[in-house]
Tab-separated table of C-alpha atoms in Angstrom:
chain	number	residue	atom	x	y	z
S	2	MET	CA	-4.384	-33.749	7.274
S	3	ILE	CA	-4.298	-29.716	6.285
S	4	ASN	CA	-2.769	-29.922	3.147
S	5	TRP	CA	-4.570	-32.042	1.335
S	6	LEU	CA	-7.870	-30.520	2.861
S	7	THR	CA	-6.115	-27.245	1.355
S	8	GLN	CA	-4.987	-29.274	-1.670
S	9	GLN	CA	-8.313	-31.035	-2.985
S	10	SER	CA	-10.132	-27.700	-1.321
S	11	ILE	CA	-7.996	-25.625	-4.630
S	12	LEU	CA	-8.834	-28.685	-6.782
S	13	ILE	CA	-12.686	-28.547	-5.773
S	14	SER	CA	-12.654	-24.260	-6.114
S	15	LEU	CA	-11.510	-24.884	-9.865
S	16	VAL	CA	-13.778	-27.511	-10.983
S	17	CYS	CA	-17.122	-25.783	-8.762
S	18	ALA	CA	-15.331	-22.110	-10.470
S	19	PHE	CA	-15.886	-23.516	-13.432
S	20	ILE	CA	-19.495	-25.303	-13.801
S	21	LEU	CA	-20.600	-22.174	-11.956
S	22	LEU	CA	-19.184	-19.622	-14.091
S	23	PHE	CA	-20.587	-21.357	-17.091
S	24	HIS	CA	-23.289	-23.101	-16.271
S	25	LYS	CA	-25.906	-21.558	-18.815
S	26	PRO	CA	-24.250	-22.497	-21.484
S	27	LEU	CA	-23.317	-26.029	-20.194
S	28	LEU	CA	-26.845	-26.097	-19.156
S	29	LYS	CA	-28.014	-25.330	-22.704
S	30	GLN	CA	-25.301	-27.932	-24.776
S	31	LEU	CA	-25.208	-30.659	-22.675
S	32	GLY	CA	-28.870	-30.703	-20.784
S	33	ALA	CA	-30.479	-30.549	-17.280
S	34	HIS	CA	-29.405	-35.046	-17.858
S	35	HIS	CA	-26.184	-34.631	-18.063
S	36	MET	CA	-24.938	-31.399	-16.916
S	37	TYR	CA	-26.725	-33.369	-13.307
S	38	SER	CA	-23.823	-35.777	-14.089
S	39	LEU	CA	-20.750	-33.049	-14.453
S	40	TRP	CA	-21.436	-33.122	-11.088
S	41	LEU	CA	-19.524	-36.247	-10.136
S	42	ALA	CA	-16.596	-34.504	-11.179
S	43	ILE	CA	-16.497	-33.561	-7.613
S	44	PRO	CA	-16.432	-36.523	-5.539
S	45	LEU	CA	-14.503	-38.840	-8.681
S	46	MET	CA	-11.539	-35.746	-7.632
S	47	LEU	CA	-11.711	-36.553	-4.307
S	48	LEU	CA	-11.383	-40.524	-4.822
S	49	GLY	CA	-8.502	-40.152	-7.415
S	50	SER	CA	-6.975	-38.560	-4.316
S	51	VAL	CA	-7.540	-41.624	-2.123
S	52	VAL	CA	-6.560	-43.584	-4.954
S	53	LEU	CA	-3.112	-42.251	-5.495
S	54	GLN	CA	-2.733	-42.660	-1.529
S	55	PHE	CA	-3.125	-46.726	-2.276
S	56	LEU	CA	-1.241	-47.230	-5.470
S	57	PRO	CA	2.045	-45.325	-4.673
S	58	ASN	CA	3.149	-46.923	-8.349
S	59	LEU	CA	1.169	-44.587	-10.083
S	60	LEU	CA	3.880	-42.157	-9.358
S	61	ALA	CA	6.570	-44.334	-8.860
S	62	GLU	CA	8.704	-42.545	-11.153
S	63	SER	CA	8.506	-39.274	-9.393
S	64	LYS	CA	8.777	-40.527	-5.669
S	65	LEU	CA	11.866	-42.984	-6.559
S	66	ALA	CA	13.400	-39.964	-8.449
S	67	ASN	CA	13.071	-37.548	-4.564
S	68	PHE	CA	12.739	-40.613	-2.742
S	69	GLU	CA	16.218	-39.519	-0.379
S	70	HIS	CA	16.295	-35.285	-0.684
S	71	TYR	CA	13.050	-33.701	0.229
S	72	ARG	CA	12.971	-29.691	0.255
S	73	VAL	CA	10.246	-27.586	4.139
S	74	LEU	CA	9.517	-24.714	2.636
S	75	ALA	CA	8.452	-21.955	4.996
S	76	SER	CA	7.196	-18.800	2.975
S	77	LEU	CA	5.372	-15.705	3.812
S	78	ALA	CA	2.416	-17.536	4.443
S	79	VAL	CA	3.604	-20.378	6.172
S	80	LYS	CA	4.851	-18.184	7.877
S	81	ASN	CA	2.800	-16.446	9.178
S	82	SER	CA	0.045	-19.425	9.664
S	83	GLU	CA	2.669	-20.496	12.168
S	84	SER	CA	2.924	-17.663	14.344
S	85	LEU	CA	-0.660	-16.234	13.653
S	86	ILE	CA	-3.030	-19.341	13.707
S	87	PRO	CA	-1.374	-22.247	15.391
S	88	THR	CA	-2.172	-25.594	13.148
S	89	PRO	CA	-4.353	-27.381	16.730
S	90	LEU	CA	-6.127	-24.319	16.334
S	91	VAL	CA	-7.006	-24.461	12.583
S	92	VAL	CA	-7.797	-28.077	13.336
S	93	GLY	CA	-10.179	-27.210	16.290
S	94	LEU	CA	-11.825	-24.815	14.050
S	95	TRP	CA	-11.876	-27.086	10.775
S	96	LEU	CA	-13.337	-29.519	13.401
S	97	SER	CA	-15.912	-27.107	14.790
S	98	GLY	CA	-17.511	-26.307	11.599
S	99	ILE	CA	-18.349	-29.955	11.737
S	100	ALA	CA	-19.791	-30.430	14.665
S	101	VAL	CA	-22.479	-27.994	13.303
S	102	MET	CA	-23.297	-29.166	10.461
S	103	ALA	CA	-23.771	-32.581	12.031
S	104	ALA	CA	-25.762	-30.648	14.630
S	105	LEU	CA	-28.312	-28.771	11.619
S	106	LEU	CA	-28.598	-32.441	10.247
S	107	LEU	CA	-29.927	-33.934	13.088
S	108	LEU	CA	-32.162	-31.108	13.834
S	109	GLN	CA	-33.413	-31.487	10.592
S	110	ARG	CA	-34.048	-35.713	11.044
S	111	ARG	CA	-35.114	-34.610	14.086
S	112	TYR	CA	-37.990	-32.767	12.797
S	113	LEU	CA	-39.440	-34.320	9.365
S	114	ASN	CA	-39.722	-38.147	12.641
S	115	LYS	CA	-42.009	-34.995	13.983
S	116	LEU	CA	-43.119	-34.275	10.797
S	117	LEU	CA	-43.770	-37.641	9.668
S	118	SER	CA	-45.616	-38.668	12.838
S	119	LYS	CA	-48.417	-36.190	13.038
S	120	SER	CA	-48.736	-36.903	9.377
S	121	THR	CA	-51.459	-38.496	8.266
S	122	PRO	CA	-53.282	-40.893	5.115
S	123	TYR	CA	-53.705	-38.841	2.147
S	124	ALA	CA	-57.231	-39.986	0.222
S	125	HIS	CA	-59.309	-37.889	-0.837
S	126	THR	CA	-61.794	-38.190	-2.697
S	127	GLN	CA	-62.784	-36.375	-6.215
S	128	GLY	CA	-65.520	-37.584	-8.577
S	129	GLY	CA	-66.230	-40.343	-6.379
S	130	GLU	CA	-63.177	-41.896	-6.405
S	131	LEU	CA	-59.770	-42.303	-5.008
S	132	ASN	CA	-57.420	-40.071	-6.115
S	133	ILE	CA	-54.290	-41.972	-5.098
S	134	ASN	CA	-55.347	-45.538	-7.053
S	135	ALA	CA	-55.768	-42.926	-9.433
S	136	LEU	CA	-51.992	-41.392	-9.721
S	137	MET	CA	-49.693	-44.287	-8.399
S	138	LEU	CA	-49.316	-48.342	-8.527
S	139	ALA	CA	-49.993	-50.224	-6.336
S	140	ASP	CA	-46.806	-50.854	-4.781
S	141	ALA	CA	-45.282	-47.294	-5.479
S	142	LEU	CA	-44.138	-45.001	-1.686
S	143	PRO	CA	-46.715	-44.768	0.501
S	144	ILE	CA	-48.363	-41.139	0.914
S	145	LEU	CA	-48.775	-38.787	3.445
S	146	GLN	CA	-50.395	-35.420	3.995
S	147	SER	CA	-49.554	-32.457	6.332
S	148	PRO	CA	-50.679	-28.937	6.480
S	149	GLU	CA	-47.936	-28.171	8.552
S	150	ILE	CA	-45.610	-27.740	4.973
S	151	THR	CA	-46.560	-26.130	1.823
S	152	SER	CA	-45.059	-27.675	-1.045
S	153	PRO	CA	-44.652	-31.588	-1.748
S	154	MET	CA	-41.477	-33.626	-0.654
S	155	LEU	CA	-39.579	-37.137	-0.375
S	156	THR	CA	-38.083	-37.884	3.123
S	157	GLY	CA	-36.761	-41.057	4.017
S	158	VAL	CA	-33.832	-43.504	3.878
S	159	ILE	CA	-34.619	-47.059	4.986
S	160	ARG	CA	-38.382	-46.329	5.050
S	161	PRO	CA	-39.162	-43.246	2.056
S	162	THR	CA	-41.733	-41.192	1.883
S	163	ILE	CA	-44.193	-38.644	-0.053
S	164	ILE	CA	-45.822	-36.089	2.406
S	165	VAL	CA	-47.705	-33.428	0.485
S	166	PRO	CA	-49.494	-29.929	1.727
S	167	SER	CA	-53.580	-30.410	3.055
S	168	ASP	CA	-54.175	-28.394	-0.038
S	169	PHE	CA	-52.966	-31.307	-2.689
S	170	HIS	CA	-56.698	-31.899	-3.981
S	171	LYS	CA	-57.080	-28.937	-5.171
S	172	LEU	CA	-55.096	-29.691	-7.774
S	173	THR	CA	-56.017	-32.023	-10.599
S	174	VAL	CA	-55.414	-35.398	-11.264
S	175	LYS	CA	-52.596	-34.721	-13.969
S	176	GLN	CA	-50.789	-31.831	-11.613
S	177	GLN	CA	-51.083	-34.756	-9.262
S	178	LYS	CA	-49.512	-37.289	-11.004
S	179	ALA	CA	-46.768	-35.550	-12.583
S	180	VAL	CA	-45.442	-34.118	-8.645
S	181	LEU	CA	-46.022	-36.943	-8.178
S	182	ALA	CA	-44.266	-39.369	-10.256
S	183	HIS	CA	-42.074	-36.143	-9.988
S	184	GLU	CA	-40.971	-37.034	-5.735
S	185	LEU	CA	-40.797	-40.554	-7.363
S	186	PHE	CA	-38.353	-40.158	-9.464
S	187	HIS	CA	-36.448	-38.778	-6.739
S	188	HIS	CA	-36.478	-42.215	-5.379
S	189	GLU	CA	-35.864	-44.498	-8.077
S	190	ARG	CA	-32.678	-42.747	-8.468
S	191	GLY	CA	-31.882	-42.385	-5.009
S	192	ASP	CA	-31.072	-38.952	-4.274
S	193	ILE	CA	-31.704	-38.172	-0.842
S	194	ILE	CA	-28.901	-40.689	0.377
S	195	THR	CA	-27.303	-38.618	-2.953
S	196	ASN	CA	-28.135	-35.196	-1.200
S	197	LEU	CA	-26.698	-36.851	1.891
S	198	LEU	CA	-23.350	-37.367	-0.037
S	199	ALA	CA	-23.521	-33.712	-0.700
S	200	TYR	CA	-23.977	-33.245	2.270
S	201	GLY	CA	-20.955	-34.777	3.688
S	202	LEU	CA	-18.505	-33.470	1.632
S	203	LEU	CA	-19.441	-30.051	2.049
S	204	ALA	CA	-19.668	-30.674	5.779
S	205	ILE	CA	-15.748	-31.444	5.497
S	206	PHE	CA	-15.041	-27.880	3.659
S	207	TRP	CA	-17.075	-25.726	4.876
S	208	PHE	CA	-15.162	-23.275	5.168
S	209	ASN	CA	-15.128	-22.684	1.374
S	210	PRO	CA	-17.846	-20.231	-0.181
S	211	LEU	CA	-18.048	-21.863	-3.304
S	212	CYS	CA	-18.967	-24.771	-2.437
S	213	TRP	CA	-21.630	-23.997	-0.305
S	214	LEU	CA	-22.166	-22.185	-3.484
S	215	ALA	CA	-21.745	-25.244	-5.641
S	216	TYR	CA	-24.182	-27.473	-3.185
S	217	ARG	CA	-26.945	-25.269	-3.902
S	218	ARG	CA	-26.446	-24.890	-7.958
S	219	PHE	CA	-26.226	-28.931	-7.664
S	220	ARG	CA	-29.485	-29.036	-5.531
S	221	ASP	CA	-30.984	-26.716	-8.308
S	222	ASP	CA	-29.255	-28.895	-11.467
S	223	GLN	CA	-31.075	-32.240	-9.352
S	224	GLU	CA	-34.745	-30.022	-9.779
S	225	LEU	CA	-33.835	-29.335	-12.922
S	226	ALA	CA	-33.225	-33.576	-14.701
S	227	CYS	CA	-36.257	-34.617	-12.880
S	228	ASP	CA	-38.375	-32.099	-14.364
S	229	ALA	CA	-36.466	-33.319	-18.141
S	230	GLN	CA	-37.084	-36.449	-16.839
S	231	ILE	CA	-40.555	-35.942	-15.683
S	232	THR	CA	-41.722	-33.928	-18.796
S	233	SER	CA	-39.989	-35.516	-21.413
S	234	SER	CA	-43.105	-38.331	-22.393
S	235	MET	CA	-45.963	-35.003	-21.814
S	236	ASN	CA	-47.758	-32.908	-24.606
S	237	THR	CA	-48.126	-29.541	-24.347
S	238	ASP	CA	-51.152	-29.487	-21.961
S	239	GLU	CA	-49.062	-31.869	-19.862
S	240	LYS	CA	-46.624	-29.187	-19.392
S	241	ILE	CA	-48.988	-26.493	-19.177
S	242	ALA	CA	-50.232	-28.556	-16.197
S	243	TYR	CA	-46.974	-29.176	-15.294
S	244	SER	CA	-46.772	-25.773	-14.853
S	245	HIS	CA	-48.700	-24.508	-13.062
S	246	ALA	CA	-48.379	-27.008	-10.486
S	247	LEU	CA	-44.975	-25.340	-9.955
S	248	LEU	CA	-46.116	-22.063	-9.592
S	249	ALA	CA	-48.554	-23.382	-6.947
S	250	TYR	CA	-46.171	-24.145	-4.976
S	251	SER	CA	-42.680	-21.608	-6.529
S	252	GLN	CA	-43.413	-19.104	-3.180
S	253	HIS	CA	-41.283	-22.208	-0.906
S	254	ALA	CA	-38.250	-23.003	-1.126
S	255	GLN	CA	-37.371	-25.968	1.208
S	256	MET	CA	-34.375	-27.174	1.004
S	257	GLY	CA	-33.740	-29.914	3.303
S	258	MET	CA	-30.160	-32.736	3.305
S	259	LEU	CA	-32.459	-35.527	4.625
S	260	HIS	CA	-35.736	-34.281	1.866
S	261	THR	CA	-36.025	-32.849	-1.543
S	262	HIS	CA	-37.666	-29.362	-2.849
S	263	TYR	CA	-40.492	-29.465	-5.081
S	264	GLY	CA	-41.082	-26.102	-5.118
S	265	ASN	CA	-38.775	-23.596	-5.726
S	266	LYS	CA	-38.885	-19.362	-6.436
S	267	ASN	CA	-35.216	-18.632	-6.841
S	268	ILE	CA	-34.959	-21.335	-9.715
S	269	LEU	CA	-39.028	-21.313	-11.551
S	270	LYS	CA	-38.364	-19.431	-15.134
S	271	GLU	CA	-35.400	-22.163	-15.484
S	272	ARG	CA	-37.185	-24.750	-14.618
S	273	ILE	CA	-40.310	-23.712	-16.784
S	274	ILE	CA	-37.807	-22.493	-19.810
S	275	GLN	CA	-35.655	-25.865	-19.148
S	276	MET	CA	-38.902	-27.875	-20.413
S	277	LYS	CA	-39.798	-26.054	-23.634
S	278	LYS	CA	-35.922	-27.131	-24.888
S	279	GLN	CA	-36.422	-31.396	-24.245
S	280	HIS	CA	-32.405	-32.284	-23.959
S	281	GLY	CA	-32.462	-36.605	-24.284
S	282	LYS	CA	-30.599	-38.216	-21.674
S	283	SER	CA	-28.405	-41.194	-23.014
S	284	THR	CA	-26.965	-43.986	-20.494
S	285	LEU	CA	-23.729	-43.955	-22.796
S	286	THR	CA	-23.040	-40.487	-22.773
S	287	ILE	CA	-24.000	-40.774	-18.914
S	288	ILE	CA	-21.644	-43.820	-18.436
S	289	ALA	CA	-18.620	-42.389	-21.093
S	290	MET	CA	-19.107	-38.809	-18.637
S	291	THR	CA	-17.988	-40.618	-15.416
S	292	LEU	CA	-15.219	-42.045	-16.485
S	293	GLY	CA	-14.026	-39.171	-18.268
S	294	LEU	CA	-14.986	-37.505	-14.908
S	295	GLY	CA	-13.303	-40.430	-13.337
S	296	PHE	CA	-9.463	-40.214	-15.293
S	297	ALA	CA	-9.490	-36.969	-15.913
S	298	SER	CA	-9.447	-36.421	-11.629
S	299	LEU	CA	-7.135	-39.323	-10.961
S	300	ILE	CA	-4.665	-37.688	-13.935
S	301	LEU	CA	-5.005	-34.035	-11.701
S	302	ASN	CA	-4.892	-35.078	-8.786
S	303	GLN	CA	-1.065	-37.739	-9.602
S	304	GLN	CA	-0.273	-34.131	-11.487
S	305	VAL	CA	-0.090	-32.611	-8.479
S	306	GLN	CA	1.348	-34.234	-5.975
S	307	ALA	CA	3.596	-35.378	-8.969
S	308	GLY	CA	4.200	-31.034	-9.067
S	309	ASP	CA	4.458	-31.443	-5.130
S	310	HIS	CA	6.914	-34.009	-5.091
S	311	GLN	CA	9.388	-32.369	-7.534
S	312	ALA	CA	9.120	-28.223	-6.384
S	313	SER	CA	9.809	-30.170	-2.905
S	314	SER	CA	12.866	-31.730	-4.114
S	315	LYS	CA	16.415	-29.888	-5.282
S	316	GLU	CA	18.440	-32.833	-6.572
S	317	SER	CA	17.884	-37.047	-5.453
S	318	THR	CA	21.032	-38.232	-3.136
S	319	LYS	CA	21.983	-41.611	-5.167
S	320	VAL	CA	20.588	-44.810	-3.827
S	321	THR	CA	21.397	-48.771	-4.388
S	322	LYS	CA	19.617	-50.907	-6.555
S	323	SER	CA	18.845	-53.029	-3.867
S	324	GLN	CA	16.010	-50.182	-1.853
S	325	ALA	CA	14.774	-48.230	-5.603
S	326	HIS	CA	13.559	-51.728	-5.899
S	327	SER	CA	13.010	-52.421	-2.278
S	328	VAL	CA	11.037	-49.134	-1.104
S	329	HIS	CA	8.483	-46.814	-1.669
S	330	PRO	CA	7.118	-44.251	0.200
S	331	LEU	CA	3.206	-44.129	0.707
S	332	THR	CA	2.306	-41.280	3.284
S	333	ARG	CA	5.410	-38.177	3.822
S	334	VAL	CA	3.971	-36.275	5.952
S	335	GLU	CA	5.482	-32.536	5.987
S	336	PRO	CA	8.178	-30.755	9.067
S	337	LYS	CA	6.674	-28.040	10.239
S	338	TYR	CA	9.361	-25.751	9.914
S	339	PRO	CA	9.816	-24.002	13.576
S	340	VAL	CA	8.388	-20.613	14.245
S	341	ALA	CA	11.793	-19.496	16.207
S	342	ALA	CA	13.936	-20.439	12.349
S	343	VAL	CA	11.243	-18.730	10.471
S	344	LYS	CA	11.433	-15.065	12.516
S	345	ALA	CA	15.415	-15.791	12.657
S	346	ASN	CA	15.614	-16.016	9.315
S	347	GLN	CA	17.293	-19.877	9.842
S	348	ASN	CA	18.057	-22.787	6.847
S	349	GLY	CA	19.442	-25.281	7.712
S	350	TYR	CA	19.190	-29.392	6.627
S	351	VAL	CA	18.533	-32.572	9.071
S	352	GLN	CA	19.845	-35.820	7.559
S	353	LEU	CA	18.251	-38.661	9.194
S	354	LYS	CA	18.913	-42.864	9.031
S	355	PHE	CA	16.395	-45.019	9.615
S	356	ASP	CA	15.722	-48.817	9.663
S	357	ILE	CA	11.784	-49.846	7.944
S	358	ASN	CA	9.706	-52.664	8.835
S	359	LYS	CA	7.943	-54.809	7.206
S	360	SER	CA	4.444	-53.022	6.841
S	361	GLY	CA	6.067	-50.100	5.739
S	362	MET	CA	6.293	-47.961	9.279
S	363	VAL	CA	9.619	-46.194	9.995
S	364	SER	CA	11.419	-47.145	13.351
S	365	ASN	CA	15.588	-46.960	14.971
S	366	ILE	CA	15.596	-43.190	13.590
S	367	LYS	CA	18.887	-41.251	14.561
S	368	VAL	CA	20.144	-37.666	13.590
S	369	ILE	CA	23.591	-38.407	11.086
S	370	LYS	CA	24.388	-34.421	11.038
S	371	SER	CA	22.532	-31.816	10.622
S	372	SER	CA	23.352	-28.052	10.318
S	373	PRO	CA	22.800	-25.501	12.471
S	374	THR	CA	23.014	-28.441	15.612
S	375	GLY	CA	19.694	-29.295	16.970
S	376	VAL	CA	17.270	-26.388	15.626
S	377	PHE	CA	15.229	-28.125	13.197
S	378	ASP	CA	16.034	-31.927	14.669
S	379	LYS	CA	13.158	-32.476	16.558
S	380	SER	CA	10.642	-31.491	13.664
S	381	ALA	CA	12.397	-33.458	11.594
S	382	ILE	CA	12.111	-36.169	13.647
S	383	LYS	CA	8.917	-35.842	14.557
S	384	ALA	CA	7.693	-35.721	10.438
S	385	LEU	CA	9.622	-38.904	9.526
S	386	GLU	CA	8.071	-41.142	12.797
S	387	GLN	CA	4.673	-40.909	10.457
S	388	TRP	CA	5.667	-41.850	7.027
S	389	VAL	CA	4.146	-45.081	5.638
S	390	TYR	CA	6.232	-46.943	3.244
S	391	LYS	CA	4.885	-50.135	0.662
S	392	LYS	CA	5.034	-53.164	2.032
S	393	SER	CA	7.442	-55.254	1.737
S	394	LYS	CA	9.231	-59.321	2.630
S	395	HIS	CA	12.211	-57.753	3.926
S	396	GLY	CA	11.585	-53.967	4.802
S	397	ALA	CA	14.454	-52.272	4.864
S	398	LYS	CA	17.889	-51.654	7.453
S	399	GLY	CA	19.371	-48.345	7.379
S	400	SER	CA	17.082	-45.922	5.125
S	401	GLN	CA	18.766	-42.316	4.705
S	402	VAL	CA	16.885	-39.199	3.590
S	403	GLN	CA	17.926	-35.568	4.711
S	404	LEU	CA	15.726	-32.751	4.925
S	405	ASP	CA	16.720	-29.231	3.315
S	406	PHE	CA	14.652	-26.088	5.284
S	407	VAL	CA	15.110	-23.373	3.589
S	408	ILE	CA	12.425	-19.878	4.003
S	409	ASP	CA	12.486	-19.263	0.373
S	410	GLU	CA	12.773	-21.119	-2.562
S	411	PRO	CA	14.953	-18.903	-5.551
S	412	ALA	CA	13.350	-17.686	-7.867
S	413	ALA	CA	13.803	-20.068	-10.939
S	414	ASN	CA	15.770	-17.443	-13.148
S	415	VAL	CA	18.430	-18.196	-10.224
S	416	GLU	CA	21.598	-20.059	-11.232
S	417	ARG	CA	22.209	-22.914	-8.245
S	418	ILE	CA	25.150	-25.102	-8.164
S	419	LYS	CA	25.682	-27.665	-5.377
S	420	VAL	CA	29.128	-27.754	-3.973
S	421	THR	CA	30.240	-30.227	-1.296
S	422	ALA	CA	33.161	-31.630	0.824
S	423	ASN	CA	33.907	-35.333	0.901
């Protein structure tokens, strides 16, 4: 799990860094709608990693070549992490971070429930008529008002509701209509659920500072895309009125996991500028971007996993034709390099024989040979017990694997010759 988190965190960091560094030119070229869609790269990349776990044939060639011979490296970084920060402590810290994130989510849910219970239906009159009838359709979302908030918001997954501040009636009818249309579009696009999923990913990778920066930028792009949708059919006067509404609530940035935040002074200038640079929204373009990002994410994960397999394997041993077609490893757990062996700068290997049942689980593990005797045996067996192979009709008997424990990988320009004694 830690290895997967590390691997995916690195890939996510690359994607986030690219979007954050080139956000301005990308936004200029793609527009707010397509820029917002570009954030799909992150969940699609994680989905690609999961897909590869269930579709081993995508890596069948590299897995087949490396089936019975693996190299276990103990680099200096691994050495330090093993001796200074034990794996259980790392897992505990990671789970503690997730628990804190979950607690913050529950606290906000409690705050919003309390806010909703104290809010009243919005029904201000202006010019002798109810504004609510002029602003929204009969089947629109319920609109409440509350003196405890300072900016309009959309909240609720099961029962979505728009809440406006008590001074909302001071805006002109056009401004009120634009603001409510903005929040209504959040609902139609499912942004509350999207924000929850984004927060869930942030909770998993809370230790990555780039993820926090990307999450805030993602939420800002969400508002830009919403502005672009609402103002696309407005004339100049209506856009000016909409800008004034943004200005009225610009001092109150309420970024929450369970509600949208209309007022945001941090990107006020950017939102107003983007209204002058309208880009069209093409559904076909968004679908093409989604498919392209999904395919690229799958290939990227495939290359990373294939690279790991190829880098960790020195040379494949001979396997029978029946074994090659009947056994395919799906999940391999990396053995832990014994701390004592790392400190002693000790290399070695373990040859193991085992059976694979029909469901792909490993059993009857036996050590054929190991050197130094007993040093790496326990670590190798413990890891192999967790390996999972492809399901088959008959399973496999007497499968063999050799794990080479090596402190440091020789340099690429150093000639390596394998000498065996039969």
